[in-house]
Amino acid sequence: MLSSSPLTAGVTLLIVLLMFGTSFAVGKGRHRYGVKAPAVTGHPVFERLYRVQMNTLEWALMTLPCLWICAAYVGDGLAAALGGVWLAGRIGYALGYAKDPALRGKG
């Protein structure tokens, strides 16, 4: 199936990189703001970074299967395009929310 959906596979890899990036940001935030594991509360900026990570993981769990079902039954191009829109929205959400919670709606 991967060989018949290379665009969807590429978008999936980008989504995985986004999830890695949000995890990295949380780890960096723990260090910067002195929030020791397993705590998930502390500095407000850390809490926003953590919420971005968790929300991204929650939505990726629902998005990725739908993306691949779309690729299998509708087409690789459409699935990749929809996945790209989702990815761009998540990046906008992550950057906006980390900066100011009021900006998260744009993503």
Coordinates of C-alpha atoms in Angstrom, one line a residue:
M1 CA 0.0 0.0 0.0
L2 CA 2.9 2.4 0.7
S3 CA 4.1 2.1 -2.9
S4 CA 0.7 3.2 -4.2
S5 CA 0.4 6.2 -1.8
P6 CA 3.8 7.9 -1.7
L7 CA 2.3 11.4 -1.1
T8 CA 0.3 10.2 1.9
A9 CA 3.4 8.4 3.2
G10 CA 5.3 11.7 3.0
V11 CA 2.6 13.6 4.8
T12 CA 2.5 10.9 7.4
L13 CA 6.2 11.3 8.0
L14 CA 5.8 15.1 8.3
I15 CA 3.0 14.5 10.9
V16 CA 5.3 12.2 12.9
L17 CA 8.0 14.9 12.7
L18 CA 5.5 17.4 14.1
M19 CA 4.7 15.1 17.0
F20 CA 8.4 14.7 17.6
G21 CA 8.8 18.5 17.5
T22 CA 6.1 19.0 20.1
S23 CA 7.6 16.4 22.3
F24 CA 11.0 18.1 22.0
A25 CA 9.4 21.4 22.9
V26 CA 7.9 20.0 26.1
G27 CA 11.2 18.5 27.1
K28 CA 13.0 21.8 26.5
G29 CA 10.2 23.6 28.4
R30 CA 10.6 21.3 31.4
H31 CA 14.2 22.2 31.5
R32 CA 13.7 25.9 30.9
Y33 CA 10.9 26.4 33.4
G34 CA 12.0 23.8 36.0
V35 CA 9.1 21.5 35.8
K36 CA 10.3 18.1 36.9
A37 CA 8.7 14.9 35.6
P38 CA 6.1 13.6 36.1
A39 CA 4.5 17.0 36.9
V40 CA 2.4 18.5 34.1
T41 CA 1.7 21.8 35.8
G42 CA 3.9 24.7 36.7
H43 CA 4.9 27.6 34.5
P44 CA 2.1 28.8 32.2
V45 CA 4.3 28.6 29.1
F46 CA 5.2 25.0 29.9
E47 CA 1.6 24.1 30.4
R48 CA 0.7 25.6 27.0
L49 CA 3.6 23.6 25.4
Y50 CA 2.3 20.4 27.1
R51 CA -1.3 21.1 26.0
V52 CA -0.1 21.6 22.4
Q53 CA 1.7 18.2 22.5
M54 CA -1.2 16.3 24.1
N55 CA -3.8 17.9 21.7
T56 CA -1.7 17.1 18.7
L57 CA -1.3 13.5 19.8
E58 CA -5.0 13.2 20.4
W59 CA -5.9 14.5 17.0
A60 CA -3.2 12.6 15.2
L61 CA -4.6 9.4 16.6
M62 CA -7.9 10.2 14.7
T63 CA -6.4 11.8 11.7
L64 CA -3.8 9.2 10.6
P65 CA -6.2 6.3 10.1
C66 CA -8.7 8.5 8.2
L67 CA -5.8 9.8 6.1
W68 CA -4.9 6.3 5.0
I69 CA -8.4 5.1 4.5
C70 CA -8.9 8.1 2.2
A71 CA -5.7 7.2 0.3
A72 CA -6.9 3.6 -0.1
Y73 CA -10.4 4.3 -1.2
V74 CA -10.4 7.8 -2.7
G75 CA -6.8 8.6 -3.8
D76 CA -3.3 9.4 -2.8
G77 CA -3.4 13.0 -4.0
L78 CA -6.5 14.0 -2.1
A79 CA -5.4 12.2 1.1
A80 CA -2.1 14.0 1.0
A81 CA -3.7 17.3 0.3
L82 CA -6.1 16.9 3.2
G83 CA -3.2 15.7 5.4
G84 CA -1.2 18.8 4.4
V85 CA -4.0 21.1 5.3
W86 CA -4.3 19.4 8.7
L87 CA -0.5 19.6 9.2
A88 CA -0.4 23.3 8.3
G89 CA -3.3 23.9 10.7
R90 CA -1.6 22.1 13.5
I91 CA 1.6 24.0 13.0
G92 CA -0.4 27.2 13.1
Y93 CA -2.2 26.0 16.3
A94 CA 1.1 25.0 18.0
L95 CA 2.9 28.2 17.2
G96 CA -0.1 30.4 18.1
Y97 CA -1.0 28.6 21.4
A98 CA 2.6 28.5 22.6
K99 CA 2.8 32.3 22.1
D100 CA -0.7 33.2 23.4
P101 CA -3.7 31.0 24.0
A102 CA -5.9 33.5 22.2
L103 CA -4.0 32.8 19.0
R104 CA -4.7 29.1 18.9
G105 CA -8.0 29.5 17.0
K106 CA -6.3 30.4 13.7
G107 CA -4.7 26.9 13.5

